[in-house]
mmCIF file of C-alpha atoms in Angstrom:
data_model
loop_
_atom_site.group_PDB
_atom_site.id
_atom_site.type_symbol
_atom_site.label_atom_id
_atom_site.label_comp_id
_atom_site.label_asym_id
_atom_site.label_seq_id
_atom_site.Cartn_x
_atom_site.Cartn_y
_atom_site.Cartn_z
ATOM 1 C CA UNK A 1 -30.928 55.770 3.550
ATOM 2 C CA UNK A 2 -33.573 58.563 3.060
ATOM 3 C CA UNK A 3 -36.030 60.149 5.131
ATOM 4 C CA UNK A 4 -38.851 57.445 4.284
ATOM 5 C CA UNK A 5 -36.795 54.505 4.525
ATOM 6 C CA UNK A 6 -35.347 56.079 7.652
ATOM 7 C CA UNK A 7 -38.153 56.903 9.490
ATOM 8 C CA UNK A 8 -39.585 53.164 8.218
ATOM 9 C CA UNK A 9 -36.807 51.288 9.721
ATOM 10 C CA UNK A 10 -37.388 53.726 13.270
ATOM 11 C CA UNK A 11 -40.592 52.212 13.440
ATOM 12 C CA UNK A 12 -39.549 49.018 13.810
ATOM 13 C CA UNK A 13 -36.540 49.273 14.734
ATOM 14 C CA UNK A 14 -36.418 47.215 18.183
ATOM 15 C CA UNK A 15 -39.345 44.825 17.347
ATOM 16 C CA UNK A 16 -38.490 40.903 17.536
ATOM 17 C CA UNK A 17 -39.247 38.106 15.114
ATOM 18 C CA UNK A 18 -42.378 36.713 16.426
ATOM 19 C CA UNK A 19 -41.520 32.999 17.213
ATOM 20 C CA UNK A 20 -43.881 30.277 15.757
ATOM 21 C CA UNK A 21 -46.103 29.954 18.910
ATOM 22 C CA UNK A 22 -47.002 33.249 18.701
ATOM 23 C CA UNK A 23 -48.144 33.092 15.583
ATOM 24 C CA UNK A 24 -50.296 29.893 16.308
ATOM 25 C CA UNK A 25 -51.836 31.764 19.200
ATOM 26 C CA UNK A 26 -53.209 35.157 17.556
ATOM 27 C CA UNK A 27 -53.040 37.345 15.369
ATOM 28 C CA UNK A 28 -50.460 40.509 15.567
ATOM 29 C CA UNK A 29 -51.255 44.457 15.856
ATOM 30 C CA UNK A 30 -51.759 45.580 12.927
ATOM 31 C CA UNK A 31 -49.941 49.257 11.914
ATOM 32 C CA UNK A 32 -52.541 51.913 11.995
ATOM 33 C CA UNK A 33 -51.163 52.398 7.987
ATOM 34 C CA UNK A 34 -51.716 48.746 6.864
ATOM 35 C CA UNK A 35 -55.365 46.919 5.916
ATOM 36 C CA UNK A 36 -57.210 44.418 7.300
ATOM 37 C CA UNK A 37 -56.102 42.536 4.675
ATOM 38 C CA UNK A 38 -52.583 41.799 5.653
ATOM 39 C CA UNK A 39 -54.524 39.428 8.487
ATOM 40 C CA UNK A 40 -54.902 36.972 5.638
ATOM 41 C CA UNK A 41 -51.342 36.669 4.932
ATOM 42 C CA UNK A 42 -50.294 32.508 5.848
ATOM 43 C CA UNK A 43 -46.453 34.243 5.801
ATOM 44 C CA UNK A 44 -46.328 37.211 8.428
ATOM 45 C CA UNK A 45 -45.044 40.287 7.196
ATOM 46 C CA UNK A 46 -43.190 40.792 10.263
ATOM 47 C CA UNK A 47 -40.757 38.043 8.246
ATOM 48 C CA UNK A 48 -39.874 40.963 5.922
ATOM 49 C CA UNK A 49 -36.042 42.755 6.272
ATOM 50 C CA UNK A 50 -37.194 46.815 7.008
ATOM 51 C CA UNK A 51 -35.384 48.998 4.607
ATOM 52 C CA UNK A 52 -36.170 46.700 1.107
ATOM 53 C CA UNK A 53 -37.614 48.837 -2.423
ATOM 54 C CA UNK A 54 -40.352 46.766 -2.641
ATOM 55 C CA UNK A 55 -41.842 47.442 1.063
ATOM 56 C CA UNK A 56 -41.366 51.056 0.754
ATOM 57 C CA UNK A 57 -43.320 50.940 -2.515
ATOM 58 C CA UNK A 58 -45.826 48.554 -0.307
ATOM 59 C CA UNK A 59 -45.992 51.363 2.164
ATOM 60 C CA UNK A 60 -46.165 54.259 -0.889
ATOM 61 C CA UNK A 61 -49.216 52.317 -2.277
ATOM 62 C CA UNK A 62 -51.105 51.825 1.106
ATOM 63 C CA UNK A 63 -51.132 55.399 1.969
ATOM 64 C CA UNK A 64 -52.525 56.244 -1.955
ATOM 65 C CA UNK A 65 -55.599 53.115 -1.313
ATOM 66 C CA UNK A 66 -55.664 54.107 2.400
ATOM 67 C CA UNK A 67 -58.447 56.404 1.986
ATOM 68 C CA UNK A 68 -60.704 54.393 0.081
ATOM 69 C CA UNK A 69 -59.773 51.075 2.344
ATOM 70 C CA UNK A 70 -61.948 50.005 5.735
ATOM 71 C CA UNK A 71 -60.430 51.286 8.544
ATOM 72 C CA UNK A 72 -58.149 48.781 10.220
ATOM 73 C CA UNK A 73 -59.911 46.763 13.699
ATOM 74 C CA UNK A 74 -57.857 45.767 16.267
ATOM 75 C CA UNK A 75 -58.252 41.336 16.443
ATOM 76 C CA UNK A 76 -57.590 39.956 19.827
ATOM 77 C CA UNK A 77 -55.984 36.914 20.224
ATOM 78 C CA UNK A 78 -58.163 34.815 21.275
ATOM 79 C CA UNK A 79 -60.627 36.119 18.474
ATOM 80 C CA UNK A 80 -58.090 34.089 16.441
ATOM 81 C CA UNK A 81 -58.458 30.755 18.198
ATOM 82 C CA UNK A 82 -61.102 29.389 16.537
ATOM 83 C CA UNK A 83 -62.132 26.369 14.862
ATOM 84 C CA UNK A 84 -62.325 25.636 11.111
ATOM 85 C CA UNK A 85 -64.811 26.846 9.485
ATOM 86 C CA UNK A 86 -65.753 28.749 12.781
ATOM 87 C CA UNK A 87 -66.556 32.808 12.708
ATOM 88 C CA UNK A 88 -66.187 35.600 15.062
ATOM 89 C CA UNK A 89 -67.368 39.072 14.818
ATOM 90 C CA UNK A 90 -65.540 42.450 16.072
ATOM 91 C CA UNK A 91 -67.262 45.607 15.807
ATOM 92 C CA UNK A 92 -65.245 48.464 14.016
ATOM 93 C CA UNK A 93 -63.871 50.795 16.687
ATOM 94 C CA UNK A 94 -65.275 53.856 14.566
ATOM 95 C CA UNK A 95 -68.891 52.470 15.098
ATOM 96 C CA UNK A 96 -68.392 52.234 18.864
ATOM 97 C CA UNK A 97 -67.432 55.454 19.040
ATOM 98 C CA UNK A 98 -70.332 56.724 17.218
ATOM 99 C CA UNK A 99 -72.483 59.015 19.308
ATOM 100 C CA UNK A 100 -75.818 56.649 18.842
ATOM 101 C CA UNK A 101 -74.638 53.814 19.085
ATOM 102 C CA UNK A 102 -72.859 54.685 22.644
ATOM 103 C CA UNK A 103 -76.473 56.091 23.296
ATOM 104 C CA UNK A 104 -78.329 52.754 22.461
ATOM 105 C CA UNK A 105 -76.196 50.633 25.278
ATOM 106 C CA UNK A 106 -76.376 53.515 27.541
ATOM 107 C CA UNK A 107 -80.220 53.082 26.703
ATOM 108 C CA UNK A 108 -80.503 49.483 26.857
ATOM 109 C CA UNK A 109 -77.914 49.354 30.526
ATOM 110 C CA UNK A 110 -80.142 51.808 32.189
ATOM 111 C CA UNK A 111 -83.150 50.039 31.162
ATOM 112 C CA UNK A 112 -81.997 46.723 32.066
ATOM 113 C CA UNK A 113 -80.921 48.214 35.655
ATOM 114 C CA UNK A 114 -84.286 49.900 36.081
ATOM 115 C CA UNK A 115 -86.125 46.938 35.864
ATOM 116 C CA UNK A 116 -83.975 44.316 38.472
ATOM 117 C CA UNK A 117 -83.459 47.118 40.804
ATOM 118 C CA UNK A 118 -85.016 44.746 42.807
ATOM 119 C CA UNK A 119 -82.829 42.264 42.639
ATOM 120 C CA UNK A 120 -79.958 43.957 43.047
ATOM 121 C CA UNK A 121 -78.230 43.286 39.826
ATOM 122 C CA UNK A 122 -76.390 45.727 38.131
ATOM 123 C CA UNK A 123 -75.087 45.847 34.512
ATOM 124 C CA UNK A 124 -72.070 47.862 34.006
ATOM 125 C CA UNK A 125 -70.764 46.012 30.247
ATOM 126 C CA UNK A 126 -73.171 44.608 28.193
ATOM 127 C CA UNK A 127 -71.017 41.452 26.463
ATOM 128 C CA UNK A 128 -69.525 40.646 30.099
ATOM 129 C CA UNK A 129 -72.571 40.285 32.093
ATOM 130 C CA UNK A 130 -75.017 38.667 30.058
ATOM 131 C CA UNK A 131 -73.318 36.102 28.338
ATOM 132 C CA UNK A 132 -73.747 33.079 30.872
ATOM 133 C CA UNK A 133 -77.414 33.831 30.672
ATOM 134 C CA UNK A 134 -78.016 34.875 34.598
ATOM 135 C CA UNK A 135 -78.996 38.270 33.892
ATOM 136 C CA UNK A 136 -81.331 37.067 30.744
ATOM 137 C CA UNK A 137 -82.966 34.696 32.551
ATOM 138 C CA UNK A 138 -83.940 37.469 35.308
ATOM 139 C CA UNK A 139 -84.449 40.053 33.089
ATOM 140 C CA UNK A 140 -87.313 38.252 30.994
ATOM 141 C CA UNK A 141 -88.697 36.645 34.752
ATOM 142 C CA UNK A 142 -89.423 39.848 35.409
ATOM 143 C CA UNK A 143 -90.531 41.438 32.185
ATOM 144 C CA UNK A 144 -92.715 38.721 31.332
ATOM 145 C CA UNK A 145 -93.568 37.721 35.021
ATOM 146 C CA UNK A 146 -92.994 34.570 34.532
ATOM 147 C CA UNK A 147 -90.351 31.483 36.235
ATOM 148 C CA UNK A 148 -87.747 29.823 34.053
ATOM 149 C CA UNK A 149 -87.024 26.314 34.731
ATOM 150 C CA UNK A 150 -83.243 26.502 35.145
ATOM 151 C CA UNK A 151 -80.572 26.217 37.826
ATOM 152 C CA UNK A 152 -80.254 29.540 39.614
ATOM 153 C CA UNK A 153 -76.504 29.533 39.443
ATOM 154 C CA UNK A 154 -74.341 27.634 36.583
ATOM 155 C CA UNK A 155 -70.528 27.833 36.863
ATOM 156 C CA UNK A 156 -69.849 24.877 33.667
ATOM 157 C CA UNK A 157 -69.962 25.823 30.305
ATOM 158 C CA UNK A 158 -72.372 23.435 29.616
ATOM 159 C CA UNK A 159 -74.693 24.344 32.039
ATOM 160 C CA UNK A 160 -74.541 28.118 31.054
ATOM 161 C CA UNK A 161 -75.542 27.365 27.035
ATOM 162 C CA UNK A 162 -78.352 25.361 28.865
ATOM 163 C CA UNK A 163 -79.179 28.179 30.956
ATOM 164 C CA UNK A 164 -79.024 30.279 27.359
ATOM 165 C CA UNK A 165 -80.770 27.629 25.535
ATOM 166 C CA UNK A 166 -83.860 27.836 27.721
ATOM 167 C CA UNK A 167 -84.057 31.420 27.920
ATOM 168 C CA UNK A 168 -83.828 31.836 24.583
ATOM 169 C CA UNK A 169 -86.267 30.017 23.976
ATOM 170 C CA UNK A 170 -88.683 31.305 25.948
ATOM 171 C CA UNK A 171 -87.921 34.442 23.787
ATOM 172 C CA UNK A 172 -88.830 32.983 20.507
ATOM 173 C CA UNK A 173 -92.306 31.579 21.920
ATOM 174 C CA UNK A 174 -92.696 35.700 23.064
ATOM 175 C CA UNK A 175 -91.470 37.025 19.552
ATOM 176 C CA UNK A 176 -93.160 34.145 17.259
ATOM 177 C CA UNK A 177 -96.197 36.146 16.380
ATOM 178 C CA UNK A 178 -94.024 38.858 15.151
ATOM 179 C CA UNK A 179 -92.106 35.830 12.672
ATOM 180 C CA UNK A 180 -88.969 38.680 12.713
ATOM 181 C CA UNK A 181 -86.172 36.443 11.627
ATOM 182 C CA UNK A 182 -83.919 35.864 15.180
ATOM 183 C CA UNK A 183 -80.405 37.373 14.823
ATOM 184 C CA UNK A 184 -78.770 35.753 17.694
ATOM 185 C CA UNK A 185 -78.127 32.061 18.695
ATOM 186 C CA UNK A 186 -76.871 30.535 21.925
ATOM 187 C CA UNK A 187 -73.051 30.241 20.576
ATOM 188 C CA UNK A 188 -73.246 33.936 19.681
ATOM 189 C CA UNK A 189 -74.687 35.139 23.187
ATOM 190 C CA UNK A 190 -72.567 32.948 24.788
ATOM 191 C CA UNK A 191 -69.101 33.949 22.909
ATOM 192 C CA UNK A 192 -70.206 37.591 24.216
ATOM 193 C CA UNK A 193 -70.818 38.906 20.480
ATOM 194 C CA UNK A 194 -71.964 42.818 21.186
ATOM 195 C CA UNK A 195 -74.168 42.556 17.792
ATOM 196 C CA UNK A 196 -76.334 39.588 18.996
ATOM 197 C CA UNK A 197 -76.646 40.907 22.544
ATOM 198 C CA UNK A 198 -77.656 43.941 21.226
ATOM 199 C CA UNK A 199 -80.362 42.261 18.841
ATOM 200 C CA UNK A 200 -82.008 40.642 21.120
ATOM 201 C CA UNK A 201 -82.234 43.423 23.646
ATOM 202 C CA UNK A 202 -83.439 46.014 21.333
ATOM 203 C CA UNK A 203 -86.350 43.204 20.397
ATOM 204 C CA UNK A 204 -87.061 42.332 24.224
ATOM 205 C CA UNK A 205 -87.628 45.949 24.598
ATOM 206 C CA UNK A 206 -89.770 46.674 21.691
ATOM 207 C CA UNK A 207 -91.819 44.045 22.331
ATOM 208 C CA UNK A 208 -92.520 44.876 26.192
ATOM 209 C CA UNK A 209 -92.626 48.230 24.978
ATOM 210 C CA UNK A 210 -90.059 49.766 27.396
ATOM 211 C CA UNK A 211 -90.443 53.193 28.623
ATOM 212 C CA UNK A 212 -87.171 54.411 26.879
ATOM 213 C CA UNK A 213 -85.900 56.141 23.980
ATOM 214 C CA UNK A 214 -83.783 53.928 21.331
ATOM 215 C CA UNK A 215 -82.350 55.720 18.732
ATOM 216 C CA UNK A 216 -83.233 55.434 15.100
ATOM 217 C CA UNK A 217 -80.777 54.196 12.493
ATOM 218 C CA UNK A 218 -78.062 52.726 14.422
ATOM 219 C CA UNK A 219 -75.927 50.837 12.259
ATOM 220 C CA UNK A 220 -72.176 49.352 12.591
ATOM 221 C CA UNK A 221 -69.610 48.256 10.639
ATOM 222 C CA UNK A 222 -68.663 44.398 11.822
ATOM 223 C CA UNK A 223 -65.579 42.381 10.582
ATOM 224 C CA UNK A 224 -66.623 38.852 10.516
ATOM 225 C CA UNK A 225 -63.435 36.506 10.923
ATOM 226 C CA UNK A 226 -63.872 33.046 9.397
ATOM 227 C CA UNK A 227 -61.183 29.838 9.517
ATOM 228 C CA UNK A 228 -60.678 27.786 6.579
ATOM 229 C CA UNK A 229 -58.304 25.760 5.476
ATOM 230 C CA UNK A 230 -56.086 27.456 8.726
ATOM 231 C CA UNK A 231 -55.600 30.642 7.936
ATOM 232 C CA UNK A 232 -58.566 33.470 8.767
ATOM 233 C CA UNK A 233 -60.267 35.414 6.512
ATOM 234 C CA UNK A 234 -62.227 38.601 7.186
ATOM 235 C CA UNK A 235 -65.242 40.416 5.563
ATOM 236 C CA UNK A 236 -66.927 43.530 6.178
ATOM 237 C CA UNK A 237 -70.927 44.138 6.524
ATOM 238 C CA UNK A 238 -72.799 46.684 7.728
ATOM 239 C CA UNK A 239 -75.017 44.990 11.155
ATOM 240 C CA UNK A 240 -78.701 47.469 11.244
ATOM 241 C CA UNK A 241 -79.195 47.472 14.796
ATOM 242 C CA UNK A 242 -82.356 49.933 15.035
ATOM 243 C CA UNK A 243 -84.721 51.440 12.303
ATOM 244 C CA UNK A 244 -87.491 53.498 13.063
ATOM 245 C CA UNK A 245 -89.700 53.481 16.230
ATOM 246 C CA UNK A 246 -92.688 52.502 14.183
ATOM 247 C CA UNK A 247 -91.169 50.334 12.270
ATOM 248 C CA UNK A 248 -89.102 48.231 15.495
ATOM 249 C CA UNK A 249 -92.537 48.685 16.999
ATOM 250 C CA UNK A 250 -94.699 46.980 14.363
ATOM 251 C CA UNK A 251 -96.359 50.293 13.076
ATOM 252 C CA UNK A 252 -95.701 50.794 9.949
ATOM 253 C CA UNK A 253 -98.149 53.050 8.619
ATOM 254 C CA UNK A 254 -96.292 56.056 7.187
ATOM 255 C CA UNK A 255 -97.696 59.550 8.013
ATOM 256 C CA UNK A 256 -96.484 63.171 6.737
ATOM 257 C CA UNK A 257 -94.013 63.417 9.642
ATOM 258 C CA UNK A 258 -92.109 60.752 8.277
ATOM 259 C CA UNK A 259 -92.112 62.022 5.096
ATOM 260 C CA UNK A 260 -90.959 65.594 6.850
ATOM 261 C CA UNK A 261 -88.415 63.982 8.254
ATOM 262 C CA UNK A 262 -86.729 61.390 6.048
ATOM 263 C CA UNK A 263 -87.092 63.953 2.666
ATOM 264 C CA UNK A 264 -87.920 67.279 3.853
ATOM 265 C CA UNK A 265 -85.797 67.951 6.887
ATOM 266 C CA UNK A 266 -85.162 71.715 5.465
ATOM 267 C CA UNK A 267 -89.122 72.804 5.744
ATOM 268 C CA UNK A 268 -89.113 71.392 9.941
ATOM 269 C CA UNK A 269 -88.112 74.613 10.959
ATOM 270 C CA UNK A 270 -91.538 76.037 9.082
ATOM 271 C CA UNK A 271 -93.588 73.308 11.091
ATOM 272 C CA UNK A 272 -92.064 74.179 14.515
ATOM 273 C CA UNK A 273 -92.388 77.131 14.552
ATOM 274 C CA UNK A 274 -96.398 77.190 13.391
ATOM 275 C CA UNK A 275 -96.886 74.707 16.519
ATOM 276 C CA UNK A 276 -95.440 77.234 18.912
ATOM 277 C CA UNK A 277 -97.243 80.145 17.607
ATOM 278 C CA UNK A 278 -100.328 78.407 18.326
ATOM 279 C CA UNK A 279 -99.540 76.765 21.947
ATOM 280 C CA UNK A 280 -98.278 80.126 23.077
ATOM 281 C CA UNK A 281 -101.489 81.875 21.664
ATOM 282 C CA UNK A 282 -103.235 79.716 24.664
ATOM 283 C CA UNK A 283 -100.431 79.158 27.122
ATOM 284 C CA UNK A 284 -99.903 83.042 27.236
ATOM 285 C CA UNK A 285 -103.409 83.398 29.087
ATOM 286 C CA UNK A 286 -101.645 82.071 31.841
ATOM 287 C CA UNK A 287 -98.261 83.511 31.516
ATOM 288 C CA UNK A 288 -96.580 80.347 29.854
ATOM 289 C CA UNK A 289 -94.529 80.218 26.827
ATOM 290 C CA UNK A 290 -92.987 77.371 24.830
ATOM 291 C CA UNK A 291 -89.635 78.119 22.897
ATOM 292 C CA UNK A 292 -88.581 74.552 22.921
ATOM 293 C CA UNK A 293 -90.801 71.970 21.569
ATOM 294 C CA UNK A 294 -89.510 68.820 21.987
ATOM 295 C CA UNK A 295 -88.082 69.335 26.255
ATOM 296 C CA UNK A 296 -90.723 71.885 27.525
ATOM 297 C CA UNK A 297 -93.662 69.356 26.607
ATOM 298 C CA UNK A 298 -91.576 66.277 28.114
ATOM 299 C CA UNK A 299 -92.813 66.311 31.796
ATOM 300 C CA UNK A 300 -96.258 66.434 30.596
ATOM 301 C CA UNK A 301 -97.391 69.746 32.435
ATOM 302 C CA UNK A 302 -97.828 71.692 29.569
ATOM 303 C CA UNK A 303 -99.972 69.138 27.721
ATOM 304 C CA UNK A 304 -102.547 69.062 30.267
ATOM 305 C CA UNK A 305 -102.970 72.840 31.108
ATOM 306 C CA UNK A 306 -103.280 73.364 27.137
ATOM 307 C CA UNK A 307 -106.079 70.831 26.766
ATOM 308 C CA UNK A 308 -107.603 72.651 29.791
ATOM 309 C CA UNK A 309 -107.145 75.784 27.725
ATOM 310 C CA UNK A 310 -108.607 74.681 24.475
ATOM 311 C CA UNK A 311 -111.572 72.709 26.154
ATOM 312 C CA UNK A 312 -112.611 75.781 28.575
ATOM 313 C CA UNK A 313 -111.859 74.084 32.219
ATOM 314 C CA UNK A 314 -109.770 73.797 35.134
ATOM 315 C CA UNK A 315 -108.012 70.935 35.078
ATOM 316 C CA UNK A 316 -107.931 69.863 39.374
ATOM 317 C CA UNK A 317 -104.180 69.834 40.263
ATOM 318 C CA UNK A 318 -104.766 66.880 42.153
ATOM 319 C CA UNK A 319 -104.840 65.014 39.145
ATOM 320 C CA UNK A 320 -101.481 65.444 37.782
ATOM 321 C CA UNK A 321 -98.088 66.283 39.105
ATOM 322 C CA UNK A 322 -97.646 70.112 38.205
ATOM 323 C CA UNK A 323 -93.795 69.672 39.597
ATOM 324 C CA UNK A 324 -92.843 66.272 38.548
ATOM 325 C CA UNK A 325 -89.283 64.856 39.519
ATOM 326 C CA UNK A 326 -88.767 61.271 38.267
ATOM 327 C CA UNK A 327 -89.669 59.506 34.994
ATOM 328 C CA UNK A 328 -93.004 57.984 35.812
ATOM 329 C CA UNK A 329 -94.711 60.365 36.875
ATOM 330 C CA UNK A 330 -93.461 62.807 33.650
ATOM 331 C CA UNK A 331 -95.246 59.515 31.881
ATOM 332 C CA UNK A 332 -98.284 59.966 33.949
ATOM 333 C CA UNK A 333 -98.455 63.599 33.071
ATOM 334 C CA UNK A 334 -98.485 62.883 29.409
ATOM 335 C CA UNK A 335 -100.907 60.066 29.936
ATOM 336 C CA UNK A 336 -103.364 61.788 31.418
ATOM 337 C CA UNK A 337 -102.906 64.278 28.711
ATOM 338 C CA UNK A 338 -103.995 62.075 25.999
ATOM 339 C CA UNK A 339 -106.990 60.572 28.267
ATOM 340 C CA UNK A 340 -107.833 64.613 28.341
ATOM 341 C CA UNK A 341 -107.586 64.525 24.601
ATOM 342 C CA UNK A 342 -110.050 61.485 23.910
ATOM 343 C CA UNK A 343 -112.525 62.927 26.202
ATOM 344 C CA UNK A 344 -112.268 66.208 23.944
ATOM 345 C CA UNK A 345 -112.917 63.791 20.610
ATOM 346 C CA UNK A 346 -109.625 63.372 19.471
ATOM 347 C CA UNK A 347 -108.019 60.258 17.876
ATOM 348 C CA UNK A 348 -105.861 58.500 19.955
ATOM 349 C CA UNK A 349 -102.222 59.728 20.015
ATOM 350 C CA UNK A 350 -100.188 57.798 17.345
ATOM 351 C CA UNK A 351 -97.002 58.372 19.566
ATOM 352 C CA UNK A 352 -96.864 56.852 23.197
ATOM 353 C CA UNK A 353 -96.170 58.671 26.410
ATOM 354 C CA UNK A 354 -92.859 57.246 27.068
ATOM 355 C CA UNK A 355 -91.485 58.831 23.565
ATOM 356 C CA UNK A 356 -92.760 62.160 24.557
ATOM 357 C CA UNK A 357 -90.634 62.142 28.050
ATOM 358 C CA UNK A 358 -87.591 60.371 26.181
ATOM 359 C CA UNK A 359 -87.698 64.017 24.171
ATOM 360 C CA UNK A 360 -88.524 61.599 20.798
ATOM 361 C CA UNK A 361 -89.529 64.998 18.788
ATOM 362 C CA UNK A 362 -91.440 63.490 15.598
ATOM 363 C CA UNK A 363 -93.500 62.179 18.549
ATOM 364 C CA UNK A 364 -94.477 65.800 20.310
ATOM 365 C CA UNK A 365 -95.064 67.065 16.929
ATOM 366 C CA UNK A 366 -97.470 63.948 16.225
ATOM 367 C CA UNK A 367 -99.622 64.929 19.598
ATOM 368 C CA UNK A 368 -98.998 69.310 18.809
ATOM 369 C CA UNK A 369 -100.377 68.583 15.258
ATOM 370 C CA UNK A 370 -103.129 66.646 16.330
ATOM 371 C CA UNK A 371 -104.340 69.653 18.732
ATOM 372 C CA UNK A 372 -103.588 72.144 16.137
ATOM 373 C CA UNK A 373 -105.804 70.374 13.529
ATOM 374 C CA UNK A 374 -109.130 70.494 15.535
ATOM 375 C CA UNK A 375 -108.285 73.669 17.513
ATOM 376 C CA UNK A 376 -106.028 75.845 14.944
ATOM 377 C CA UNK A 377 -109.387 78.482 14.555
ATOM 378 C CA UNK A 378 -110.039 78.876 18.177
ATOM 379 C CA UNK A 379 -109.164 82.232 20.011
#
């Protein structure tokens, strides 16, 4: 035997024949070196004897088409226990380990926290504690201030897709004048699908316009797993979770900062660095200077002594919090900012005050711009 057929029969060397039950009950691991495909297979390949020609010419041709093939995703068994004609989707493990879409649950936990602090609920996993519809039916109580008429606590199945049923609902009648096409039913909620969950909490907070940053462009790779005829079948699509904040937010009126952006990311540098030149021409009469747009404008301070500045007065400290220490009043700061900028004759900031303290860049440059364009020729 040589080294490839060696090493081959070391790997499974030790493994048993899966009996028939097992087979009826889930799906195997999958080798790290072998597609999704092989899921599709009515005869396992665990069947085959290790050390034949034509699997080491299998394995020879898998690790030529590996690079070009989706990466493999880990089915659970009970993902496999499904009904004909029934689907289930698993998210690719590469696009949960992608930086922003870790950053968009992180987002959407500490969001969901903040606002039943009150109630003492907590959110730790996402697909684990909302499914049954408990923490949904809170959650929108208190966002919309409003009472749901549902049992508090539902321990039946039944009960919790009626619990799901109602609450969702109540979403819809929120979202309608939007008519954004809902990606999320009660089956999918309730069967803990990550992609759904995630849909509908990304819309719930655009549309109460929460006071957090969601990242732009978050997309993952989903393997839907369908039964038919017995045997499942899997396809791959690509599940857009977030576009842009204007866009999620219902403004779509395109400005040159998109454009920057999106086709001329090279020439931001340029733009940056004309903004700080002219906030430090004004900060610098009272010994402040900005090096870093996007985080030393974030708590607000900065914004309201430069208005000050470029209007000629004293802005009373009483009004804002020159050493601010929690998230709302960063927001107030920045608030009272742009009321200081209407007063002065400005348009109203295109960006909101949240963004700004969320460190949401295209948005500090929207409200720097603004100020540069009325006040670039003042000494």
């Amino acid at each position: 035997m040589n080294r490839s057929s060696a090493s081959w029969a070391a790997r499974w060397r030790g493994r048993r024949r899966p009996r028939r039950n097992d087979q009826l009950r889930g799906l195997w691991a999958v080798p790290k070196h072998r597609p999704t495909s092989t899921l599709l297979c009515k005869k396992s390949i665990w069947t085959e004897v290790p050390g034949k020609v034509s699997d080491l010419q299998e394995e020879g041709k898998n690790a030529i088409n590996l690079p070009m093939c989706p990466a493999p995703v880990e089915v659970h068994p009970e993902d496999s226990l499904l009904e004909e004609n029934e689907e289930r989707t698993v998210i690719d493990p590469t696009s949960r380990d992608d930086p922003r879409f870790k950053e968009l649950v992180k987002a959407l936990i500490d969001w969901i926290n903040g606002v039943l602090v009150e109630e003492r609920i907590i959110v730790k996993q996402l697909e684990e504690d909302l499914y049954d519809g408990q923490v949904l039916q809170k959650l929108l109580e208190k966002l919309a201030d409003c009472k749901l008429n549902v049992a508090e606590v539902t321990q039946s199945e039944i009960g919790q897709k009626q619990k799901l049923q109602t609450v969702l609902e109540a979403v819809q009648e929120l979202l309608r004048p939007h008519s954004r096409p809902l990606q999320w039913t009660v089956d999918s909620i309730h069967g803990k699908n990550l992609v759904a969950i995630l849909h509908l909490l990304v819309a719930l907070a655009m549309h109460f316009r929460a006071p957090i940053h969601l990242p732009e462009h978050v997309s993952v790779q989903v393997v839907v797993v369908r039964k038919r005829e017995g045997l499942l079948h899997s396809s791959h699509v690509t599940e857009e979770l977030t576009t842009t904040t204007e866009m999620m937010m219902g403004r779509f009126e395109r400005d040159a900062f998109d454009t920057l952006f999106d086709h001329a990311p090279d020439k931001l540098s340029v733009v940056k660095k004309s903004l700080i030149t002219f906030v430090n021409k004004h900060l610098n009469k009272l010994n402040l200077e900005v090096t870093e747009l996007e985080t030393q404008f974030a708590d607000g301070v900065y914004l309201v002594l430069l208005m000050g500045l470029l209007e000629d007065y004293f802005v009373p400290l009483h009004n804002f919090y020159l050493t601010p220490d929690s998230f709302d009043q960063k927001v107030h700061n920045v608030s009272f900012a742009f009321e200081l900028m209407l007063d002065g004759g400005l348009k109203k900031p295109k960006a909101r005050p949240e963004d700004v303290v969320n460190l949401d860049l295209k948005s500090t440059l929207r409200v720097l711009y603004n100020l540069f364009t009325k006040y670039k020729h003042l000494e």
